PDB file of C-alpha atoms in Angstrom:
ATOM      1  CA  ILE Y 243     -88.566  94.902 256.875  1.00 72.00           C
ATOM      2  CA  ASP Y 244     -88.648  94.395 260.645  1.00 77.00           C
ATOM      3  CA  SER Y 245     -88.606  90.664 261.451  1.00 73.00           C
ATOM      4  CA  ASP Y 246     -88.649  91.240 265.244  1.00 77.00           C
ATOM      5  CA  ILE Y 247     -92.308  92.247 265.556  1.00 77.00           C
ATOM      6  CA  GLY Y 248     -94.031  89.909 267.999  1.00 70.00           C
ATOM      7  CA  SER Y 249     -90.810  88.132 268.963  1.00 76.00           C
ATOM      8  CA  THR Y 250     -88.983  90.703 271.083  1.00 88.00           C
ATOM      9  CA  THR Y 251     -89.654  93.484 273.584  1.00 91.00           C
ATOM     10  CA  VAL Y 252     -89.366  97.276 273.623  1.00 94.00           C
ATOM     11  CA  GLU Y 253     -88.935  99.628 276.592  1.00 95.00           C
ATOM     12  CA  ILE Y 254     -91.500 102.393 277.015  1.00 96.00           C
ATOM     13  CA  ASP Y 255     -90.151 105.319 279.018  1.00 97.00           C
ATOM     14  CA  PHE Y 256     -92.800 107.715 280.359  1.00 98.00           C
ATOM     15  CA  ASP Y 257     -93.040 110.610 282.804  1.00 98.00           C
ATOM     16  CA  ILE Y 258     -96.567 112.001 283.219  1.00 98.00           C
ATOM     17  CA  ASP Y 259     -98.144 114.459 285.673  1.00 97.00           C
ATOM     18  CA  LEU Y 260    -101.771 114.158 286.804  1.00 95.00           C
ATOM     19  CA  PRO Y 261    -102.258 117.385 288.794  1.00 93.00           C
ATOM     20  CA  SER Y 262    -105.852 116.629 289.874  1.00 89.00           C
ATOM     21  CA  ILE Y 263    -105.623 112.929 290.827  1.00 86.00           C
ATOM     22  CA  SER Y 264    -104.022 111.405 293.900  1.00 87.00           C
ATOM     23  CA  CYS Y 265    -101.653 108.463 293.524  1.00 90.00           C
ATOM     24  CA  LEU Y 266    -104.034 106.358 295.646  1.00 86.00           C
ATOM     25  CA  ASN Y 267    -106.652 106.606 292.872  1.00 82.00           C
ATOM     26  CA  THR Y 268    -104.318 105.917 289.943  1.00 88.00           C
ATOM     27  CA  GLN Y 269    -103.712 102.622 288.168  1.00 89.00           C
ATOM     28  CA  VAL Y 270    -101.301 101.805 285.309  1.00 93.00           C
ATOM     29  CA  VAL Y 271    -102.303  98.909 283.046  1.00 91.00           C
ATOM     30  CA  ALA Y 272    -100.626  97.341 280.002  1.00 92.00           C
ATOM     31  CA  GLU Y 273    -102.766  95.629 277.384  1.00 90.00           C
ATOM     32  CA  ASP Y 274    -101.507  93.235 274.698  1.00 88.00           C
ATOM     33  CA  VAL Y 275    -104.082  93.257 271.895  1.00 85.00           C
ATOM     34  CA  ILE Y 276    -102.615  90.238 270.054  1.00 82.00           C
ATOM     35  CA  GLN Y 277    -102.397  88.011 273.138  1.00 78.00           C
ATOM     36  CA  LYS Y 278    -105.646  89.467 274.508  1.00 82.00           C
ATOM     37  CA  SER Y 279    -104.098  89.959 277.945  1.00 85.00           C
ATOM     38  CA  THR Y 280    -104.242  92.809 280.478  1.00 86.00           C
ATOM     39  CA  THR Y 281    -101.620  93.333 283.207  1.00 89.00           C
ATOM     40  CA  ASP Y 282    -101.590  95.741 286.131  1.00 88.00           C
ATOM     41  CA  ILE Y 283     -98.092  97.300 286.007  1.00 91.00           C
ATOM     42  CA  THR Y 284     -98.651  99.945 288.689  1.00 90.00           C
ATOM     43  CA  GLU Y 285     -95.981  98.337 290.915  1.00 91.00           C
ATOM     44  CA  GLN Y 286     -93.447  98.641 288.066  1.00 92.00           C
ATOM     45  CA  THR Y 287     -93.869 102.417 288.035  1.00 95.00           C
ATOM     46  CA  ALA Y 288     -92.966 105.157 290.513  1.00 96.00           C
ATOM     47  CA  LEU Y 289     -95.913 107.199 291.794  1.00 95.00           C
ATOM     48  CA  LYS Y 290     -95.025 110.449 293.559  1.00 96.00           C
ATOM     49  CA  ALA Y 291     -97.439 112.959 295.039  1.00 96.00           C
ATOM     50  CA  ILE Y 292     -97.284 116.446 293.513  1.00 95.00           C
ATOM     51  CA  GLY Y 293     -99.059 119.578 294.730  1.00 89.00           C
ATOM     52  CA  GLU Y 294    -102.070 119.203 296.992  1.00 87.00           C
ATOM     53  CA  SER Y 295    -103.782 116.294 295.243  1.00 87.00           C
ATOM     54  CA  GLY Y 296    -101.763 115.335 292.154  1.00 93.00           C
ATOM     55  CA  CYS Y 297     -99.577 112.427 291.097  1.00 95.00           C
ATOM     56  CA  ASN Y 298     -96.441 112.070 288.984  1.00 97.00           C
ATOM     57  CA  VAL Y 299     -96.258 108.707 287.193  1.00 97.00           C
ATOM     58  CA  VAL Y 300     -92.814 107.572 286.004  1.00 97.00           C
ATOM     59  CA  GLY Y 301     -91.983 104.234 284.485  1.00 96.00           C
ATOM     60  CA  LYS Y 302     -89.668 102.239 282.236  1.00 94.00           C
ATOM     61  CA  VAL Y 303     -91.683  99.210 281.234  1.00 93.00           C
ATOM     62  CA  ARG Y 304     -90.828  96.477 278.747  1.00 92.00           C
ATOM     63  CA  ILE Y 305     -93.692  95.549 276.452  1.00 91.00           C
ATOM     64  CA  GLN Y 306     -94.026  93.007 273.664  1.00 89.00           C
ATOM     65  CA  LYS Y 307     -93.212  94.491 270.264  1.00 91.00           C
ATOM     66  CA  GLU Y 308     -96.748  94.266 268.927  1.00 91.00           C
ATOM     67  CA  THR Y 309    -100.026  96.170 269.040  1.00 94.00           C
ATOM     68  CA  GLY Y 310    -101.033  97.157 272.565  1.00 94.00           C
ATOM     69  CA  SER Y 311    -101.647 100.025 274.951  1.00 94.00           C
ATOM     70  CA  VAL Y 312    -100.743 101.500 278.312  1.00 95.00           C
ATOM     71  CA  HIS Y 313    -103.584 103.003 280.369  1.00 91.00           C
ATOM     72  CA  ILE Y 314    -103.124 105.466 283.209  1.00 92.00           C
ATOM     73  CA  SER Y 315    -106.626 105.591 284.595  1.00 84.00           C
ATOM     74  CA  LEU Y 316    -109.016 105.357 287.521  1.00 74.00           C
ATOM     75  CA  LEU Y 317    -108.044 102.742 290.099  1.00 69.00           C
ATOM     76  CA  GLU Y 318    -110.944 100.323 290.137  1.00 57.00           C
ATOM     77  CA  PRO Y 319    -109.744  96.679 289.935  1.00 45.00           C
ATOM     78  CA  LYS Y 320    -113.307  95.335 290.101  1.00 43.00           C
ATOM     79  CA  LEU Y 321    -114.060  96.842 286.711  1.00 44.00           C
ATOM     80  CA  ARG Y 322    -111.691  94.325 285.113  1.00 42.00           C
ATOM     81  CA  ARG Y 323    -113.277  91.202 286.631  1.00 38.00           C
ATOM     82  CA  LYS Y 324    -115.665  89.737 284.077  1.00 44.00           C
ATOM     83  CA  ASP Y 325    -117.295  87.454 286.641  1.00 45.00           C
ATOM     84  CA  ASP Y 326    -118.279  90.343 288.921  1.00 44.00           C
ATOM     85  CA  PRO Y 327    -121.461  92.262 287.944  1.00 45.00           C
ATOM     86  CA  VAL Y 328    -120.147  95.688 288.907  1.00 47.00           C
ATOM     87  CA  GLU Y 329    -122.273  98.789 288.510  1.00 53.00           C
ATOM     88  CA  ILE Y 330    -120.684 102.231 288.690  1.00 56.00           C
ATOM     89  CA  LYS Y 331    -122.663 105.419 289.174  1.00 63.00           C
ATOM     90  CA  PHE Y 332    -122.096 108.241 286.720  1.00 64.00           C
ATOM     91  CA  ASP Y 333    -121.412 110.786 289.460  1.00 66.00           C
ATOM     92  CA  ASP Y 334    -118.596 108.609 290.846  1.00 65.00           C
ATOM     93  CA  LEU Y 335    -116.599 108.909 287.623  1.00 70.00           C
ATOM     94  CA  LEU Y 336    -116.961 112.692 287.471  1.00 69.00           C
ATOM     95  CA  HIS Y 337    -114.470 112.971 290.324  1.00 69.00           C
ATOM     96  CA  TYR Y 338    -111.679 111.604 288.123  1.00 78.00           C
ATOM     97  CA  ASN Y 339    -110.221 114.608 286.317  1.00 86.00           C
ATOM     98  CA  ALA Y 340    -107.747 113.331 283.730  1.00 90.00           C
ATOM     99  CA  THR Y 341    -106.001 116.668 283.156  1.00 93.00           C
ATOM    100  CA  HIS Y 342    -102.379 115.741 282.445  1.00 96.00           C
ATOM    101  CA  ARG Y 343     -98.979 116.813 281.197  1.00 97.00           C
ATOM    102  CA  ILE Y 344     -96.731 114.381 279.329  1.00 98.00           C
ATOM    103  CA  ASN Y 345     -93.223 115.365 280.362  1.00 98.00           C
ATOM    104  CA  HIS Y 346     -91.657 112.559 278.344  1.00 98.00           C
ATOM    105  CA  LEU Y 347     -92.651 109.530 276.280  1.00 98.00           C
ATOM    106  CA  SER Y 348     -90.289 107.410 274.184  1.00 97.00           C
ATOM    107  CA  PHE Y 349     -89.948 103.897 272.810  1.00 97.00           C
ATOM    108  CA  GLY Y 350     -86.311 102.862 273.100  1.00 94.00           C
ATOM    109  CA  GLN Y 351     -82.872 104.445 273.263  1.00 94.00           C
ATOM    110  CA  PHE Y 352     -82.044 108.081 272.613  1.00 95.00           C
ATOM    111  CA  PHE Y 353     -80.135 108.950 269.441  1.00 94.00           C
ATOM    112  CA  PRO Y 354     -79.125 112.366 268.011  1.00 92.00           C
ATOM    113  CA  GLY Y 355     -81.973 114.143 266.260  1.00 90.00           C
ATOM    114  CA  ILE Y 356     -84.769 111.969 267.644  1.00 94.00           C
ATOM    115  CA  ASP Y 357     -88.127 113.719 268.035  1.00 94.00           C
ATOM    116  CA  ASN Y 358     -90.588 112.607 270.713  1.00 96.00           C
ATOM    117  CA  PRO Y 359     -93.714 114.549 269.655  1.00 97.00           C
ATOM    118  CA  LEU Y 360     -95.676 114.093 272.895  1.00 97.00           C
ATOM    119  CA  ASP Y 361     -93.021 115.626 275.153  1.00 98.00           C
ATOM    120  CA  GLY Y 362     -94.523 118.721 276.797  1.00 97.00           C
ATOM    121  CA  VAL Y 363     -98.134 118.058 275.715  1.00 97.00           C
ATOM    122  CA  PHE Y 364    -100.616 119.464 278.267  1.00 97.00           C
ATOM    123  CA  LYS Y 365    -104.340 118.598 278.202  1.00 95.00           C
ATOM    124  CA  ILE Y 366    -106.965 120.128 280.502  1.00 92.00           C
ATOM    125  CA  VAL Y 367    -110.390 118.838 281.521  1.00 89.00           C
ATOM    126  CA  GLU Y 368    -112.421 121.894 282.500  1.00 83.00           C
ATOM    127  CA  ASN Y 369    -115.734 120.214 283.310  1.00 77.00           C
ATOM    128  CA  GLY Y 370    -116.710 116.630 284.087  1.00 72.00           C
ATOM    129  CA  ALA Y 371    -114.502 113.726 283.035  1.00 81.00           C
ATOM    130  CA  ALA Y 372    -112.886 112.640 279.772  1.00 87.00           C
ATOM    131  CA  GLN Y 373    -110.859 109.891 278.173  1.00 88.00           C
ATOM    132  CA  PHE Y 374    -107.735 110.914 276.250  1.00 94.00           C
ATOM    133  CA  GLN Y 375    -106.581 108.549 273.529  1.00 94.00           C
ATOM    134  CA  TYR Y 376    -103.207 108.801 271.823  1.00 97.00           C
ATOM    135  CA  HIS Y 377    -102.952 106.549 268.747  1.00 97.00           C
ATOM    136  CA  ILE Y 378     -99.234 106.027 268.218  1.00 97.00           C
ATOM    137  CA  LYS Y 379     -97.509 104.620 265.135  1.00 97.00           C
ATOM    138  CA  VAL Y 380     -94.078 103.340 266.177  1.00 96.00           C
ATOM    139  CA  VAL Y 381     -91.402 103.056 263.485  1.00 95.00           C
ATOM    140  CA  PRO Y 382     -88.316 100.917 264.248  1.00 94.00           C
ATOM    141  CA  THR Y 383     -85.148 102.915 263.595  1.00 95.00           C
ATOM    142  CA  VAL Y 384     -81.457 102.037 263.367  1.00 95.00           C
ATOM    143  CA  TYR Y 385     -79.074 104.970 263.851  1.00 95.00           C
ATOM    144  CA  LYS Y 386     -75.531 104.407 262.550  1.00 94.00           C
ATOM    145  CA  THR Y 387     -72.820 106.468 264.240  1.00 92.00           C
ATOM    146  CA  LEU Y 388     -69.542 107.657 262.704  1.00 87.00           C
ATOM    147  CA  ASP Y 389     -67.569 105.144 264.775  1.00 87.00           C
ATOM    148  CA  GLY Y 390     -69.544 102.217 263.343  1.00 87.00           C
ATOM    149  CA  LYS Y 391     -71.984 101.608 266.185  1.00 92.00           C
ATOM    150  CA  ASN Y 392     -75.671 100.870 265.569  1.00 94.00           C
ATOM    151  CA  ILE Y 393     -78.283 102.274 267.968  1.00 94.00           C
ATOM    152  CA  THR Y 394     -81.519 100.306 267.700  1.00 93.00           C
ATOM    153  CA  SER Y 395     -84.479 102.442 268.746  1.00 95.00           C
ATOM    154  CA  ASN Y 396     -87.869 103.728 267.582  1.00 96.00           C
ATOM    155  CA  GLN Y 397     -89.497 106.940 266.378  1.00 96.00           C
ATOM    156  CA  PHE Y 398     -93.220 107.579 266.412  1.00 97.00           C
ATOM    157  CA  SER Y 399     -96.028 109.747 265.113  1.00 96.00           C
ATOM    158  CA  VAL Y 400     -99.278 110.317 266.977  1.00 97.00           C
ATOM    159  CA  THR Y 401    -102.938 111.191 266.480  1.00 97.00           C
ATOM    160  CA  GLN Y 402    -104.897 112.505 269.489  1.00 95.00           C
ATOM    161  CA  TYR Y 403    -108.550 112.037 270.390  1.00 92.00           C
ATOM    162  CA  THR Y 404    -110.614 113.199 273.369  1.00 91.00           C
ATOM    163  CA  LYS Y 405    -113.845 111.513 274.456  1.00 85.00           C
ATOM    164  CA  PRO Y 406    -115.966 113.376 277.021  1.00 82.00           C
ATOM    165  CA  LEU Y 407    -117.856 111.263 279.517  1.00 75.00           C
ATOM    166  CA  ALA Y 408    -121.462 110.962 278.335  1.00 64.00           C
ATOM    167  CA  LYS Y 409    -124.163 110.089 280.831  1.00 60.00           C
ATOM    168  CA  PRO Y 410    -125.670 106.641 280.107  1.00 57.00           C
ATOM    169  CA  GLU Y 411    -129.308 105.633 280.485  1.00 49.00           C
ATOM    170  CA  PHE Y 412    -130.393 105.694 284.150  1.00 45.00           C
ATOM    171  CA  GLY Y 413    -126.932 107.072 285.091  1.00 46.00           C
ATOM    172  CA  ILE Y 414    -125.439 103.570 285.482  1.00 45.00           C
ATOM    173  CA  PHE Y 415    -122.534 101.872 283.685  1.00 48.00           C
ATOM    174  CA  ASN Y 416    -122.423  98.098 283.415  1.00 43.00           C
ATOM    175  CA  ARG Y 417    -119.262  96.024 283.133  1.00 43.00           C
ATOM    176  CA  GLN Y 418    -119.723  95.424 279.388  1.00 46.00           C
ATOM    177  CA  GLY Y 419    -119.861  99.108 278.479  1.00 52.00           C
ATOM    178  CA  ILE Y 420    -117.749 100.742 281.174  1.00 58.00           C
ATOM    179  CA  PHE Y 421    -116.117 104.048 280.297  1.00 66.00           C
ATOM    180  CA  ILE Y 422    -113.037 104.692 282.443  1.00 76.00           C
ATOM    181  CA  PRO Y 423    -111.688 108.268 282.364  1.00 82.00           C
ATOM    182  CA  GLY Y 424    -107.944 108.458 281.936  1.00 88.00           C
ATOM    183  CA  LEU Y 425    -105.001 108.566 279.581  1.00 92.00           C
ATOM    184  CA  TYR Y 426    -104.699 105.815 276.948  1.00 93.00           C
ATOM    185  CA  LEU Y 427    -101.489 105.323 274.950  1.00 96.00           C
ATOM    186  CA  LYS Y 428    -102.430 102.970 272.097  1.00 95.00           C
ATOM    187  CA  TYR Y 429     -99.514 101.872 269.933  1.00 96.00           C
ATOM    188  CA  GLU Y 430     -98.791  99.712 266.913  1.00 95.00           C
ATOM    189  CA  PHE Y 431     -95.445  98.944 265.260  1.00 95.00           C
ATOM    190  CA  SER Y 432     -94.636  99.543 261.617  1.00 93.00           C
ATOM    191  CA  PRO Y 433     -93.107  96.589 259.725  1.00 91.00           C
ATOM    192  CA  ILE Y 434     -90.725  99.007 257.969  1.00 91.00           C
ATOM    193  CA  VAL Y 435     -87.321  99.815 259.506  1.00 93.00           C
ATOM    194  CA  ILE Y 436     -85.779 103.261 258.947  1.00 93.00           C
ATOM    195  CA  GLU Y 437     -81.990 103.603 258.832  1.00 92.00           C
ATOM    196  CA  LYS Y 438     -80.336 106.922 259.681  1.00 91.00           C
ATOM    197  CA  SER Y 439     -76.609 107.596 259.469  1.00 89.00           C
ATOM    198  CA  GLU Y 440     -74.487 110.176 261.242  1.00 83.00           C
ATOM    199  CA  VAL Y 441     -72.676 112.266 258.617  1.00 76.00           C
ATOM    200  CA  LYS Y 442     -69.558 114.349 259.116  1.00 72.00           C
ATOM    201  CA  SER Y 443     -69.559 117.666 257.280  1.00 62.00           C
ATOM    202  CA  THR Y 444     -66.655 118.203 254.830  1.00 66.00           C
ATOM    203  CA  LEU Y 445     -64.529 121.352 254.784  1.00 64.00           C
ATOM    204  CA  LEU Y 446     -66.189 122.450 251.553  1.00 67.00           C
ATOM    205  CA  GLN Y 447     -69.669 122.139 253.127  1.00 65.00           C
ATOM    206  CA  LEU Y 448     -68.551 124.205 256.129  1.00 63.00           C
ATOM    207  CA  ILE Y 449     -67.132 126.945 253.872  1.00 73.00           C
ATOM    208  CA  THR Y 450     -70.341 126.974 251.786  1.00 77.00           C
ATOM    209  CA  ARG Y 451     -72.469 127.383 254.924  1.00 70.00           C
ATOM    210  CA  LEU Y 452     -70.190 130.173 256.167  1.00 71.00           C
ATOM    211  CA  PHE Y 453     -70.515 132.147 252.911  1.00 70.00           C
ATOM    212  CA  ALA Y 454     -74.294 131.607 252.928  1.00 77.00           C
ATOM    213  CA  LEU Y 455     -74.449 132.992 256.458  1.00 71.00           C
ATOM    214  CA  LEU Y 456     -72.305 136.006 255.564  1.00 67.00           C
ATOM    215  CA  GLY Y 457     -74.369 136.652 252.453  1.00 67.00           C
ATOM    216  CA  GLY Y 458     -77.568 136.648 254.486  1.00 60.00           C
ATOM    217  CA  THR Y 459     -76.034 139.036 257.016  1.00 57.00           C
ATOM    218  CA  PHE Y 460     -74.980 141.547 254.328  1.00 53.00           C
ATOM    219  CA  ALA Y 461     -78.388 141.318 252.637  1.00 53.00           C
ATOM    220  CA  ALA Y 462     -80.137 142.082 255.930  1.00 51.00           C
ATOM    221  CA  ALA Y 463     -77.777 144.988 256.603  1.00 53.00           C
ATOM    222  CA  GLY Y 464     -78.452 146.440 253.137  1.00 56.00           C
ATOM    223  CA  LEU Y 465     -82.197 146.135 253.681  1.00 50.00           C
ATOM    224  CA  LEU Y 466     -81.939 148.057 256.966  1.00 48.00           C
ATOM    225  CA  ASP Y 467     -79.851 150.818 255.322  1.00 58.00           C
ATOM    226  CA  SER Y 468     -82.542 151.353 252.697  1.00 57.00           C
ATOM    227  CA  PHE Y 469     -85.016 152.578 255.355  1.00 54.00           C
TER     228      PHE Y 469
END
């Protein structure tokens, strides 16, 4: 059982391309669901222009080890001020095309055999605007090396959803029901810790694998000779 949930932090490492959005129109926000707080972390990330109008967003951000999310979305600070009666026209949001490629996303240190399932994911918005939601289940993991070291990290699984932008009544969004196109990484941590150990193959295991490989080779050769 993981006793660190809620009492420590985890580093999120992300590298994401937004080929259709300029860096001037991009905002990165971290939300802590438990503490009910939202923080603009754009200045903690590196935004670099790509192509004619795109933006590469790279960051290593420490977040509380509890349920939360990171949003990479339309830059509109007024939308987050509850005391300001902001109205946004539908047509304004259509200009934010959230097509993206996730080059890398991880929660913690690298260890041999780790799988980051969102690496290389590419999503395209062909018409209008959309909101991409990635619901991520993070599992704390301890990897034990042959020399006795413990690497504390995390693995994760993910479920993906896409919400197209639907036109509201009269074509106006109010601040209570605002829909912001973008990329939403929503995560929660499992209370169960997985332990993985590095294992050194014995001589007998190596010999067994060698004979299995040779046997497969001869079987394939015999199959070819039968034609």
